[in-house]
Amino acid sequence: MASVYKSLSKANGDKAEGSGAPVRKNRQRVLILSSRGVTYRHRHLLNDLASLLPHSRKDTKFDSKSKLWLLNENALLQNCNNIMFFEARKGKDLYMHLSSSPNGPTCKFHVQNLHTMDELNFVGNCLKGSRPILSFDAAFDKEPHLRVVKNLFTRIFGVPEGTRRSKPFIDHVMGFTVADNKIWVRNYQVSEAEPTEKDNGSEGELKSSHRAKSKETEINLVEIGPRFTLSIVVIQESSFGGPIIYSNKMFVSPNQVRADLRRAKAGRHNVRAEKQFERLSKKGELGLRTDVRQKRKSSGLDTACLSPTLGPLLRERERARGFIDAMPVKQTHHASTGSVATSQISLAGTSTKALEHVPAEVFVEIYKCLDLSSALNLAATGRRCAAIFKSHRPYIVLEAIKEDFGPVEELLQLVVLTPSDLRTPWGTWLNKPLRRHKRILCEGGTLPEGWPALQGRLLYEQIQLEDKHVEKLLSICKVVKGWERIYPQYRFHDVPMSKRSLTATENERLRRALYAWMRYAFYFHGDLPRPLPYIASGTDVRVNQLRCLSNRRLRELQDLWMTVQDIIELKLCPSIETIQVNTDFELTRTEASRIGWGDGQENQKVIATMSKLSPAELLFYVDNSHKYTKKRLIQEIRAKHPSFESDTETLGIALSCVYSERYDTIVAEYGAPHHVMSSLWFPSRPLGDCCGGILDMDEPELEATSAQLKEMDGLKLAWRAEDPTRDVREEVPTGLLDI
């Protein structure tokens, strides 16, 4: 230890004698204090550093965490020109502020991996009041901000020579190392030991003789403590104020880390809760009981209910297998009703489980009598039920969708849509013939009278419905059920008193409009190339897509399309004004613009762009709108559809074009538009209309008047390579997402 001090003092003395200039004394004093709320570990670290810095002065706890510039006045009163301030947050996090008072700079660190001397209990030790050697990593000279930090460390941790309460010894080293974007601080004792001589072994003798000749001692470093790491947060130009000259972009707040951990745990909890809810719902649908004392409700699939019906079938099957020659039958005569009940007598003296021996054909007939949801639930009850459902799935699904997903022909057409349909003029709107083995599912469409070509010819070959089509069919049915769920919520949004569920007829109209929208969105709103860059008009294929629809179907599609745009405006892309009006607290326009999607024409353009999403995507984003911020939603849509902002939707323009054509035809034929306007009853949600379109008419006279008019499907349906009526055509506006 003495050799270290002597060597350093000798070098300094030689340097001082060689230069005639007066030696400038290093007068650095450090004020050490903390905020309120520090833990005992934080307090022990403060005491450890104070004992290592004899030129420091401790002060009482500082009350304020916002007016830190007042620390300069405390330093002035204590005659200190450096400040080390420990700021505790939430009783967990510790921040260290190192500042050169009163001119700065100030560096804020986040303290992590903290271990005090008492916790480590190392064998190293040093004299209290001795001066340290500061060892800096080479990285401190490479970056500008690290050079500033090095200067602060030198001022604060470097004990000046001749300071009051300091001793003229150098017996410990403080090391500062940069690794993993953090500064690792260690404190070591400089330990000197005489070399030990070895009597045995030539190698030991050689080493001993060599050390004896060189007359050197062994110098080792033994860690004392404390140890901790510092993450730079910001560096300010002045003392506890001024502009920020450096900000660490790699720093992550501990609050954010804890929030992410809580969010991850909450996500796992939500998944478990959803699975538990699904299990309970399946138990409720299957009639399973959690309490054995609870009486089980009877179901049509119970063994007792199926045994009288399945008894003859079971006996025939057992005879065929050779298990029994004859099945005795027990008949019970009821005197009150005069009926005879037949029940199966047990095989080999034991009762049988009827469902275990039900033939597959009977199971298929049972599946035919169920709707799609019940059929899927029954298939999930056991392996045999699932195997039978899988082997007969196309047949079962085609029978199950007739009741709840009609019109079936329009639904099946969505399964066989292909991009090659755009190559022919009628490919997007003419139905294709479908079959399943020898069963005809859809006859296919025919060209209207007066079509310029291919009269009387088969336009499409029959398409065989395969298993891959059934998978797509089930996914479409799931989307349809979702829209049946959310449509009434937003259709009656402006008239809450009139909110109700849709009737069976209204649900069928909604599905019919959904199928027309899905068909149009696949061809003209998706990722397929656009047929023309112009607004739909004239003989455009997009207008022909709607000309083949009747007036009734146009009303339904218009009603659905207006509701879709309302859903986007209310749930996904609200305007800035809407956010300011609907919030419970006051928001400035700048704050609302972070959530809102513009105002006026900008918001309408965003809605027109978002309307190009498919019904499945739009349903997903509406159901999960609470999980998406504005920025995340834009990023995900751009990642899925790179050219999404190249244009806006064209369905509304095509609807207006067909509406104008049919309105002119009605005026020309009837001459009294005010009596026949119900035939093109286009409802509008902002006006509070709760009838027309998909919904039933309130007045029977309007419905009767609408039924008297022609449906006009196929009106002005024509195709020509060029439209002579249009010399100059306006292009479709470009889309907009980010405001």
XYZ file of C-alpha atoms in Angstrom:
739
model
C 0.000 0.000 0.000
C 2.831 2.341 0.820
C 4.490 1.686 -2.527
C 1.393 2.829 -4.362
C 1.289 6.056 -2.400
C 5.020 6.623 -2.729
C 5.063 6.075 -6.466
C 2.191 8.463 -7.034
C 3.543 11.109 -4.677
C 7.008 10.845 -6.226
C 5.662 11.328 -9.733
C 3.607 14.294 -8.628
C 6.565 15.763 -6.748
C 8.902 15.475 -9.723
C 6.355 17.122 -11.922
C 5.829 19.950 -9.484
C 9.555 20.604 -9.126
C 10.109 20.576 -12.852
C 7.515 23.269 -13.577
C 7.882 26.690 -12.156
C 4.166 27.560 -12.380
C 2.153 27.485 -9.137
C 0.129 24.289 -8.596
C -3.625 24.822 -8.842
C -5.430 23.222 -5.942
C -8.441 21.021 -6.580
C -11.213 22.376 -4.366
C -14.184 20.055 -4.856
C -16.880 19.514 -2.254
C -19.908 17.283 -2.697
C -23.348 17.717 -1.134
C -25.043 14.319 -0.629
C -28.753 14.144 0.167
C -31.892 12.222 -0.766
C -35.594 12.748 -1.239
C -38.291 11.406 1.020
C -39.512 7.871 0.432
C -36.119 6.152 0.182
C -35.868 2.588 1.448
C -33.310 1.278 3.924
C -31.168 -0.110 1.073
C -31.103 3.306 -0.591
C -30.132 4.890 2.736
C -27.311 2.374 3.254
C -25.946 3.160 -0.226
C -25.934 6.867 0.613
C -24.007 6.182 3.843
C -21.500 3.941 2.037
C -20.742 6.603 -0.566
C -20.507 9.303 2.097
C -17.927 7.246 4.008
C -15.886 6.797 0.808
C -15.937 10.527 0.011
C -14.279 12.541 2.803
C -14.845 15.766 0.878
C -18.651 15.280 1.033
C -21.281 16.769 3.299
C -24.603 15.162 4.122
C -27.803 17.152 4.356
C -31.359 16.455 5.448
C -33.945 14.983 3.113
C -35.213 17.251 0.381
C -39.009 17.565 0.345
C -39.767 18.591 -3.230
C -39.247 16.414 -6.324
C -40.281 19.052 -8.844
C -38.262 22.110 -7.711
C -34.840 20.535 -7.887
C -33.155 23.824 -8.822
C -33.463 24.781 -5.133
C -30.679 22.288 -4.458
C -28.227 24.862 -5.809
C -29.114 27.160 -2.904
C -28.529 24.326 -0.432
C -25.136 23.652 -2.031
C -24.255 27.337 -1.769
C -25.153 27.377 1.936
C -23.045 24.266 2.530
C -20.125 25.698 0.511
C -20.307 22.824 -1.999
C -19.862 22.965 -5.756
C -21.089 19.420 -6.594
C -24.383 17.716 -5.761
C -25.282 14.019 -5.488
C -29.049 13.712 -5.072
C -30.904 10.402 -4.654
C -34.536 10.510 -5.811
C -36.856 7.653 -4.805
C -39.959 6.828 -6.835
C -42.843 4.614 -5.686
C -40.701 3.088 -2.935
C -38.975 0.874 -5.534
C -37.022 2.880 -8.071
C -33.930 4.959 -7.298
C -32.588 7.747 -9.508
C -29.220 9.451 -8.947
C -28.667 13.076 -9.995
C -25.057 14.228 -10.344
C -24.645 17.950 -10.911
C -21.916 20.553 -10.946
C -23.344 23.599 -9.190
C -24.262 26.246 -10.132
C -23.493 26.128 -13.875
C -23.978 22.453 -14.677
C -24.114 20.053 -16.348
C -26.533 17.620 -14.666
C -26.763 13.906 -15.392
C -29.675 11.743 -14.284
C -29.066 8.005 -13.778
C -31.323 5.072 -12.982
C -29.695 2.931 -10.269
C -30.055 -0.843 -10.653
C -28.402 -4.028 -9.339
C -27.758 -2.302 -6.021
C -25.692 -4.130 -3.356
C -24.421 -2.320 -0.260
C -21.365 -3.158 1.856
C -23.463 -4.848 4.542
C -25.158 -7.098 1.998
C -21.952 -8.136 0.218
C -19.835 -8.639 3.370
C -16.605 -8.780 1.364
C -13.210 -9.201 3.028
C -11.788 -6.090 1.374
C -11.301 -2.934 3.425
C -9.706 0.482 3.200
C -8.861 3.366 5.493
C -11.641 5.828 6.090
C -10.719 9.111 4.460
C -8.166 7.658 2.041
C -8.091 8.804 -1.561
C -9.145 6.507 -4.446
C -7.719 5.835 -7.889
C -10.434 6.323 -10.519
C -10.257 3.720 -13.292
C -12.335 4.480 -16.399
C -13.122 2.206 -19.294
C -11.713 3.185 -22.703
C -15.292 3.691 -23.927
C -15.526 6.900 -21.876
C -13.208 8.638 -24.369
C -15.135 7.570 -27.502
C -18.587 9.111 -27.013
C -19.206 12.819 -26.228
C -21.848 12.148 -23.584
C -19.572 9.639 -21.845
C -16.815 12.251 -21.697
C -19.253 14.548 -19.867
C -20.104 11.726 -17.459
C -16.401 11.017 -16.897
C -15.821 14.654 -15.985
C -18.686 14.536 -13.459
C -17.384 11.300 -11.918
C -13.907 12.823 -11.612
C -15.281 15.888 -9.829
C -17.473 13.947 -7.405
C -15.641 10.646 -6.719
C -12.111 12.002 -7.047
C -11.001 13.151 -3.560
C -8.798 16.261 -3.827
C -5.359 16.128 -2.266
C -5.148 17.854 1.102
C -8.898 17.922 1.703
C -9.965 18.269 5.327
C -10.729 14.876 6.914
C -8.803 13.090 4.156
C -5.677 10.997 4.759
C -2.565 11.025 2.564
C -3.018 7.427 1.469
C -4.237 5.810 -1.747
C -5.405 2.310 -0.908
C -8.523 1.635 -3.027
C -9.636 1.838 -6.662
C -13.062 2.812 -7.998
C -13.734 1.239 -11.390
C -16.230 2.551 -13.964
C -16.965 0.176 -16.857
C -19.395 0.604 -19.777
C -21.191 -2.616 -20.728
C -24.692 -3.414 -21.967
C -25.516 0.297 -22.261
C -24.945 0.690 -18.500
C -22.125 1.987 -16.291
C -20.944 -0.629 -13.780
C -19.430 0.847 -10.597
C -17.101 -1.253 -8.380
C -14.825 -0.421 -5.419
C -11.661 -2.476 -4.779
C -8.945 -2.529 -2.112
C -5.313 -2.365 -3.283
C -3.769 -5.311 -1.462
C 0.024 -5.811 -1.257
C 1.614 -9.119 -0.248
C 5.195 -10.354 -0.026
C 6.032 -13.204 -2.430
C 6.095 -16.682 -0.846
C 9.102 -18.933 -1.418
C 8.694 -22.626 -2.308
C 11.299 -25.080 -1.093
C 10.332 -28.015 -3.266
C 10.238 -28.001 -7.041
C 12.532 -26.385 -9.540
C 9.742 -24.169 -10.800
C 9.123 -22.705 -7.364
C 12.815 -22.050 -6.862
C 13.071 -20.270 -10.186
C 10.087 -18.052 -9.368
C 11.398 -17.302 -5.884
C 14.829 -16.387 -7.143
C 13.355 -14.216 -9.893
C 11.136 -12.317 -7.443
C 13.983 -11.943 -5.014
C 16.097 -10.389 -7.690
C 13.393 -8.016 -8.861
C 12.414 -7.112 -5.286
C 8.747 -6.644 -6.250
C 5.616 -7.315 -4.219
C 2.331 -8.896 -5.361
C -0.465 -6.327 -5.832
C -4.053 -7.647 -5.952
C -7.486 -6.060 -5.974
C -10.023 -7.240 -3.400
C -13.561 -5.954 -3.740
C -14.934 -3.870 -0.900
C -18.303 -2.641 -2.092
C -20.754 -1.173 -2.735
C -21.575 -2.234 -6.289
C -24.318 -0.909 -8.569
C -25.070 -0.037 -12.191
C -26.107 3.321 -13.626
C -28.275 3.797 -16.725
C -28.099 7.271 -18.217
C -31.532 8.862 -18.613
C -30.818 12.467 -19.667
C -28.022 15.034 -19.479
C -29.000 18.694 -18.984
C -26.849 21.671 -19.813
C -27.406 23.596 -16.556
C -27.629 22.526 -12.955
C -31.035 20.815 -12.555
C -32.430 22.670 -15.547
C -31.727 23.981 -18.999
C -31.960 22.245 -22.364
C -31.399 18.509 -22.698
C -28.103 17.894 -24.483
C -28.390 14.085 -24.457
C -31.271 11.640 -24.069
C -30.799 7.879 -23.880
C -33.122 6.313 -26.457
C -32.379 2.828 -25.117
C -33.661 3.606 -21.628
C -36.925 1.904 -20.678
C -38.800 3.241 -17.691
C -39.338 0.703 -14.890
C -42.989 1.745 -14.868
C -43.273 0.539 -18.470
C -41.560 -2.742 -17.591
C -43.953 -3.370 -14.719
C -46.933 -2.436 -16.896
C -45.835 -4.928 -19.563
C -45.467 -7.653 -16.947
C -48.907 -6.915 -15.522
C -50.357 -6.879 -19.030
C -48.784 -10.247 -19.801
C -50.134 -11.740 -16.584
C -53.548 -10.244 -17.304
C -53.448 -11.762 -20.785
C -52.776 -15.215 -19.375
C -55.543 -14.724 -16.836
C -57.972 -13.641 -19.558
C -57.128 -16.720 -21.631
C -57.793 -18.981 -18.653
C -61.038 -17.148 -17.883
C -62.213 -17.472 -21.495
C -61.429 -21.190 -21.543
C -63.279 -21.669 -18.267
C -66.257 -19.757 -19.664
C -66.209 -21.923 -22.799
C -66.169 -25.085 -20.704
C -69.094 -23.875 -18.624
C -71.027 -22.869 -21.737
C -70.411 -26.290 -23.297
C -71.620 -27.944 -20.105
C -74.735 -25.815 -20.207
C -75.433 -26.664 -23.838
C -74.810 -30.395 -23.326
C -76.812 -30.635 -20.107
C -73.814 -31.641 -17.963
C -74.015 -30.988 -14.241
C -71.398 -29.690 -11.849
C -73.517 -30.589 -8.805
C -74.523 -34.258 -8.592
C -77.527 -33.383 -6.428
C -78.963 -31.208 -9.187
C -81.571 -32.958 -11.292
C -80.505 -33.318 -14.889
C -82.749 -31.758 -17.503
C -84.130 -34.111 -20.105
C -82.908 -33.690 -23.665
C -83.940 -35.093 -27.002
C -80.576 -36.848 -27.285
C -80.936 -38.749 -23.992
C -80.744 -42.530 -24.065
C -84.203 -42.882 -22.542
C -85.720 -40.719 -25.245
C -83.844 -42.384 -28.098
C -84.308 -46.007 -26.987
C -87.967 -46.406 -28.119
C -87.095 -44.948 -31.514
C -83.775 -46.704 -32.008
C -84.811 -50.080 -30.589
C -85.647 -51.767 -33.934
C -82.484 -50.385 -35.565
C -80.339 -51.659 -32.711
C -81.849 -55.120 -32.893
C -81.222 -55.365 -36.627
C -77.621 -54.302 -36.121
C -77.047 -56.850 -33.330
C -78.548 -59.643 -35.443
C -76.279 -58.687 -38.312
C -73.257 -58.890 -36.030
C -74.374 -62.290 -34.712
C -74.449 -61.288 -31.067
C -78.056 -62.430 -30.500
C -80.627 -64.379 -32.482
C -83.599 -62.407 -31.357
C -84.054 -59.259 -29.327
C -86.929 -59.489 -26.852
C -89.106 -56.443 -26.822
C -91.033 -55.150 -23.862
C -94.305 -53.378 -24.641
C -96.140 -51.244 -22.100
C -99.817 -50.372 -22.659
C -101.045 -47.062 -21.247
C -104.726 -47.245 -20.360
C -105.200 -43.483 -20.318
C -103.828 -42.770 -23.772
C -104.212 -46.126 -25.419
C -100.653 -45.937 -26.762
C -98.056 -48.652 -26.669
C -94.478 -47.821 -25.685
C -91.726 -50.097 -26.922
C -88.431 -50.267 -25.066
C -85.298 -52.306 -25.561
C -84.478 -55.064 -23.088
C -80.878 -55.191 -21.973
C -78.319 -57.335 -23.777
C -76.826 -60.153 -21.679
C -78.711 -58.949 -18.632
C -77.176 -55.421 -18.584
C -78.476 -52.049 -19.823
C -76.886 -50.668 -23.007
C -75.869 -47.139 -23.842
C -77.950 -46.378 -26.860
C -75.698 -43.680 -28.288
C -72.685 -45.997 -28.254
C -74.408 -48.355 -30.693
C -76.303 -45.872 -32.839
C -75.481 -46.454 -36.521
C -73.668 -43.717 -38.400
C -76.651 -43.258 -40.703
C -78.854 -42.385 -37.728
C -76.256 -39.912 -36.483
C -76.211 -38.248 -39.879
C -80.003 -37.917 -39.756
C -79.700 -36.373 -36.295
C -77.142 -33.898 -37.615
C -79.531 -32.966 -40.421
C -82.168 -31.910 -37.893
C -79.809 -29.508 -36.096
C -78.631 -26.041 -36.949
C -74.964 -25.425 -37.668
C -74.021 -24.345 -34.132
C -75.736 -27.344 -32.532
C -74.140 -29.712 -35.049
C -70.673 -28.395 -34.216
C -71.374 -28.705 -30.478
C -72.590 -32.287 -30.890
C -69.448 -33.131 -32.859
C -67.361 -31.887 -29.924
C -68.957 -34.262 -27.391
C -66.974 -37.372 -28.306
C -64.572 -39.006 -30.694
C -67.216 -41.038 -32.463
C -69.445 -38.007 -32.974
C -66.476 -36.043 -34.279
C -65.421 -38.841 -36.631
C -68.928 -39.163 -38.068
C -69.193 -35.407 -38.505
C -65.792 -35.237 -40.214
C -66.551 -38.044 -42.655
C -69.950 -36.547 -43.604
C -69.115 -32.879 -43.080
C -69.989 -31.516 -46.568
C -73.376 -33.207 -46.515
C -74.152 -32.138 -42.918
C -73.016 -28.531 -43.419
C -74.990 -28.105 -46.639
C -78.121 -29.292 -44.847
C -77.503 -27.192 -41.729
C -77.022 -23.862 -43.528
C -80.414 -23.958 -45.223
C -82.281 -22.730 -42.165
C -80.009 -20.015 -40.750
C -77.898 -18.835 -43.698
C -80.283 -18.479 -46.617
C -80.348 -17.611 -49.458
C -78.024 -20.597 -49.851
C -77.255 -20.065 -53.549
C -75.840 -16.593 -52.889
C -73.775 -17.987 -50.008
C -72.341 -20.818 -52.104
C -71.303 -18.390 -54.839
C -68.934 -16.697 -52.362
C -67.044 -19.956 -51.917
C -66.061 -20.262 -55.602
C -64.991 -16.669 -56.299
C -61.675 -16.497 -58.183
C -59.537 -13.617 -59.541
C -59.954 -15.004 -63.072
C -63.624 -13.951 -63.021
C -62.520 -10.400 -63.861
C -61.360 -11.540 -67.305
C -64.920 -11.947 -68.600
C -67.588 -9.205 -68.625
C -70.149 -11.334 -66.778
C -67.706 -13.176 -64.512
C -68.280 -11.007 -61.446
C -72.082 -11.080 -61.293
C -73.277 -14.209 -63.132
C -73.850 -17.191 -60.834
C -71.836 -20.357 -61.455
C -73.375 -23.866 -61.545
C -72.387 -25.912 -58.487
C -72.828 -29.562 -57.602
C -71.820 -32.001 -54.899
C -71.328 -35.426 -56.499
C -74.629 -35.973 -58.340
C -76.560 -33.348 -56.415
C -77.123 -29.980 -58.096
C -76.608 -27.166 -55.588
C -76.951 -24.184 -57.950
C -78.228 -24.120 -61.511
C -76.133 -21.119 -62.471
C -77.167 -17.802 -63.987
C -78.159 -16.950 -67.535
C -77.446 -13.872 -69.581
C -80.343 -11.409 -69.883
C -82.129 -10.834 -73.133
C -80.325 -8.599 -75.579
C -76.857 -9.454 -74.347
C -74.487 -8.891 -77.261
C -72.776 -12.295 -77.331
C -72.842 -15.961 -76.348
C -76.602 -16.432 -76.409
C -77.770 -19.926 -75.539
C -74.325 -21.248 -74.653
C -73.159 -22.748 -71.370
C -71.049 -20.001 -69.853
C -69.481 -21.980 -67.001
C -68.661 -25.596 -66.423
C -70.148 -27.154 -63.334
C -67.922 -26.700 -60.289
C -67.516 -29.582 -57.861
C -67.874 -28.515 -54.222
C -64.913 -29.966 -52.300
C -63.719 -30.085 -48.699
C -61.628 -26.922 -49.113
C -64.812 -25.096 -50.102
C -66.521 -26.355 -46.924
C -63.753 -24.815 -44.785
C -64.272 -21.472 -46.492
C -68.036 -21.870 -46.130
C -67.756 -22.314 -42.358
C -65.556 -19.211 -42.039
C -68.094 -17.153 -44.022
C -70.914 -18.409 -41.787
C -68.947 -17.269 -38.744
C -68.611 -13.775 -40.230
C -72.331 -13.679 -41.057
C -73.249 -14.533 -37.469
C -70.975 -11.759 -36.257
C -72.670 -9.171 -38.463
C -76.101 -10.360 -37.348
C -74.898 -9.603 -33.837
C -73.462 -6.089 -34.339
C -75.783 -4.733 -37.043
C -78.766 -3.921 -34.730
C -76.441 -2.167 -32.253
C -75.435 0.492 -34.796
C -78.547 0.545 -36.989
C -80.557 1.926 -34.060
C -77.691 3.962 -32.600
C -79.423 7.324 -32.966
C -82.777 6.000 -31.742
C -82.004 3.966 -28.602
C -85.683 3.721 -27.676
C -86.360 1.809 -30.907
C -83.480 -0.636 -30.516
C -84.567 -4.231 -30.951
C -83.507 -7.551 -32.403
C -84.078 -8.323 -36.053
C -86.880 -10.594 -37.126
C -86.258 -13.729 -39.182
C -87.236 -11.890 -42.379
C -84.962 -8.960 -41.563
C -82.071 -11.318 -40.827
C -82.541 -12.901 -44.235
C -82.428 -9.454 -45.871
C -79.273 -8.638 -43.923
C -77.598 -11.843 -45.082
C -78.601 -11.162 -48.677
C -77.054 -7.701 -48.501
C -73.947 -9.131 -46.814
C -73.441 -11.638 -49.612
C -73.697 -8.857 -52.211
C -71.185 -6.730 -50.279
C -68.750 -9.653 -49.868
C -68.902 -10.327 -53.574
C -68.245 -6.697 -54.499
C -65.466 -6.351 -51.895
C -63.639 -9.434 -53.199
C -63.454 -8.137 -56.765
C -63.162 -4.358 -56.382
C -62.030 -3.535 -52.799
C -59.420 -6.218 -52.149
C -55.866 -6.681 -53.363
C -56.874 -7.625 -56.921
C -55.975 -5.123 -59.673
C -58.702 -2.583 -60.358
C -60.531 -2.938 -63.705
C -60.379 0.825 -64.311
C -58.818 3.724 -62.385
C -61.906 5.871 -62.968
C -65.078 6.450 -60.979
C -67.700 3.793 -61.695
C -70.176 4.916 -64.366
C -71.575 3.976 -67.764
C -70.816 0.398 -68.795
C -68.278 -0.115 -66.038
C -68.159 -3.672 -64.684
C -68.615 -2.300 -61.141
C -71.920 -0.702 -62.136
C -72.994 -3.891 -63.932
C -72.327 -5.743 -60.687
C -75.190 -3.756 -59.088
C -77.445 -3.488 -62.152
C -78.203 -7.196 -61.899
C -79.741 -6.596 -58.444
C -83.419 -5.834 -57.993
C -84.736 -2.658 -56.405
C -85.420 -4.509 -53.167
C -81.872 -5.838 -52.981
C -80.464 -2.389 -53.781
C -82.400 -0.953 -50.834
C -81.000 -3.636 -48.559
C -77.425 -3.136 -49.790
C -77.685 0.651 -49.431
C -79.010 0.309 -45.875
C -76.165 -2.046 -44.936
C -73.515 0.139 -46.595
C -74.622 3.272 -44.745
C -74.582 1.348 -41.462
C -71.086 0.047 -42.228
C -69.806 3.590 -42.702
C -71.498 4.609 -39.446
C -69.753 1.730 -37.658
C -66.374 2.872 -38.980
C -67.062 6.464 -37.928
C -68.297 5.554 -34.445
C -66.003 2.658 -33.541
C -62.786 2.781 -35.559
C -62.169 6.245 -37.043
C -64.005 8.908 -35.019
C -63.459 12.520 -35.961
C -61.735 14.996 -33.655
C -65.010 16.809 -33.028
C -66.748 13.545 -32.090
C -64.052 12.769 -29.522
C -64.249 16.228 -27.972
C -68.045 16.016 -27.683
C -68.291 12.464 -26.324
C -65.530 12.590 -23.695
C -66.450 13.192 -20.066
C -63.581 15.652 -19.577
C -62.280 18.602 -21.536
C -59.791 17.848 -24.302
C -57.861 20.312 -26.410
C -57.819 19.862 -30.160
C -54.164 18.820 -30.066
C -54.877 16.085 -27.535
C -57.976 14.911 -29.407
C -56.064 14.779 -32.709
C -53.863 12.020 -31.285
C -56.947 9.805 -31.115
C -59.171 11.287 -33.804
C -58.892 10.824 -37.547
C -59.247 14.397 -38.758
C -62.360 16.497 -39.304
C -64.701 17.187 -42.175
C -63.458 16.019 -45.562
C -60.341 14.427 -44.082
C -62.420 12.192 -41.820
C -64.783 11.290 -44.672
C -61.790 10.342 -46.826
C -60.420 8.126 -44.057
C -63.821 6.429 -43.702
C -63.993 5.910 -47.477
C -60.559 4.283 -47.351
C -61.334 2.056 -44.356
C -64.560 0.944 -46.055
C -62.455 -1.156 -48.417
C -61.780 -3.651 -45.636
C -63.493 -6.982 -46.115
C -66.479 -7.801 -43.864
C -64.358 -10.331 -41.953
C -61.539 -7.831 -41.294
C -63.934 -5.045 -40.361
C -65.789 -7.326 -37.935
C -62.497 -8.332 -36.304
C -61.329 -4.733 -35.845
C -64.720 -3.667 -34.433
C -64.754 -6.511 -31.903
C -61.133 -5.819 -30.909
C -61.126 -2.028 -31.158
C -60.071 -1.751 -27.499
C -56.783 -3.499 -28.334
C -55.743 -1.156 -31.141
C -54.365 2.327 -30.933
C -54.542 4.588 -33.953
C -50.897 4.004 -34.816
C -51.060 0.233 -34.413
C -54.202 -0.041 -36.537
C -52.602 1.925 -39.378
C -49.416 -0.142 -39.229
C -51.295 -3.455 -39.305
C -53.508 -2.452 -42.240
C -50.509 -1.212 -44.225
C -48.636 -4.433 -43.501
C -51.543 -6.586 -44.716
C -52.429 -4.397 -47.721
C -49.399 -2.439 -49.031
C -51.473 -0.601 -51.681
C -54.429 0.064 -49.401
C -54.159 3.872 -49.696
C -53.998 3.890 -53.483
C -57.748 4.554 -53.787
C -61.033 4.775 -51.853
C -64.189 2.674 -51.931
C -66.344 2.663 -55.080
C -69.466 0.855 -53.869
C -71.206 4.057 -52.774
C -70.568 5.715 -56.157
C -71.819 2.649 -58.040
C -74.975 2.587 -55.894
C -75.638 6.258 -56.666
C -75.180 5.624 -60.397
C -77.677 2.740 -60.471
C -80.083 4.673 -58.240
C -80.078 7.618 -60.678
C -80.791 5.324 -63.646
C -83.744 3.656 -61.965
C -85.111 6.903 -60.594
C -85.185 8.349 -64.132
C -86.926 5.191 -65.347
C -89.566 5.430 -62.611
C -90.222 9.074 -63.429
C -90.536 8.283 -67.141
C -92.931 5.351 -66.621
C -95.058 6.531 -63.700
C -94.748 10.291 -63.869
C -95.348 10.693 -60.131
C -92.091 10.194 -58.243
C -93.516 11.185 -54.870
C -95.903 8.195 -54.944
C -93.338 5.621 -55.932
C -90.263 6.760 -54.040
C -90.811 3.874 -51.616
C -89.521 1.514 -54.285
C -86.086 3.043 -53.773
C -86.365 3.720 -50.063
C -82.792 4.476 -49.050
C -82.769 4.864 -45.265
C -80.336 7.109 -43.451
C -79.277 6.494 -39.851
C -78.551 10.167 -39.011
C -82.157 11.027 -39.856
C -83.374 8.511 -37.299
C -85.239 6.300 -39.787
C -86.095 2.936 -38.232
C -87.834 1.405 -41.225
C -87.081 0.533 -44.816
C -84.106 -1.133 -46.406
C -83.330 -4.206 -44.331
C -85.951 -3.293 -41.730
C -89.683 -3.751 -42.212
C -91.804 -0.806 -43.320
C -93.848 0.877 -40.606
C -96.769 1.531 -42.939
C -98.281 -1.375 -44.917
C -99.271 1.034 -47.716
C -95.630 1.790 -48.473
C -94.808 -1.901 -48.664
C -97.763 -2.517 -50.965
C -96.803 0.413 -53.209
C -93.245 -0.863 -53.438
C -94.460 -4.358 -54.361
C -96.493 -2.983 -57.296
C -93.411 -1.593 -59.042
C -91.053 -3.515 -61.254
C -87.838 -4.785 -59.701
C -85.856 -3.585 -62.764
C -83.033 -6.082 -62.272
C -80.818 -6.079 -65.341
C -81.880 -2.553 -66.375
C -79.259 -1.042 -68.750
C -77.022 -4.044 -68.142
C -74.590 -3.930 -71.075
C -70.932 -4.276 -71.874
C -68.768 -2.543 -74.418
C -65.029 -2.218 -74.605
C -65.329 1.565 -74.678
C -68.035 3.821 -73.327
C -68.900 6.430 -75.992
C -70.932 8.506 -73.525
C -67.867 9.404 -71.497
C -65.160 11.569 -73.062
C -63.462 12.656 -69.839
C -63.716 10.484 -66.730
C -62.711 11.388 -63.216
C -60.252 9.126 -61.438
C -60.965 7.501 -58.087
C -59.480 9.645 -55.265
C -56.442 8.332 -53.451
C -56.962 6.890 -49.993
C -55.916 8.351 -46.649
C -55.171 6.764 -43.277
C -52.601 8.810 -41.382
C -53.759 12.360 -40.576
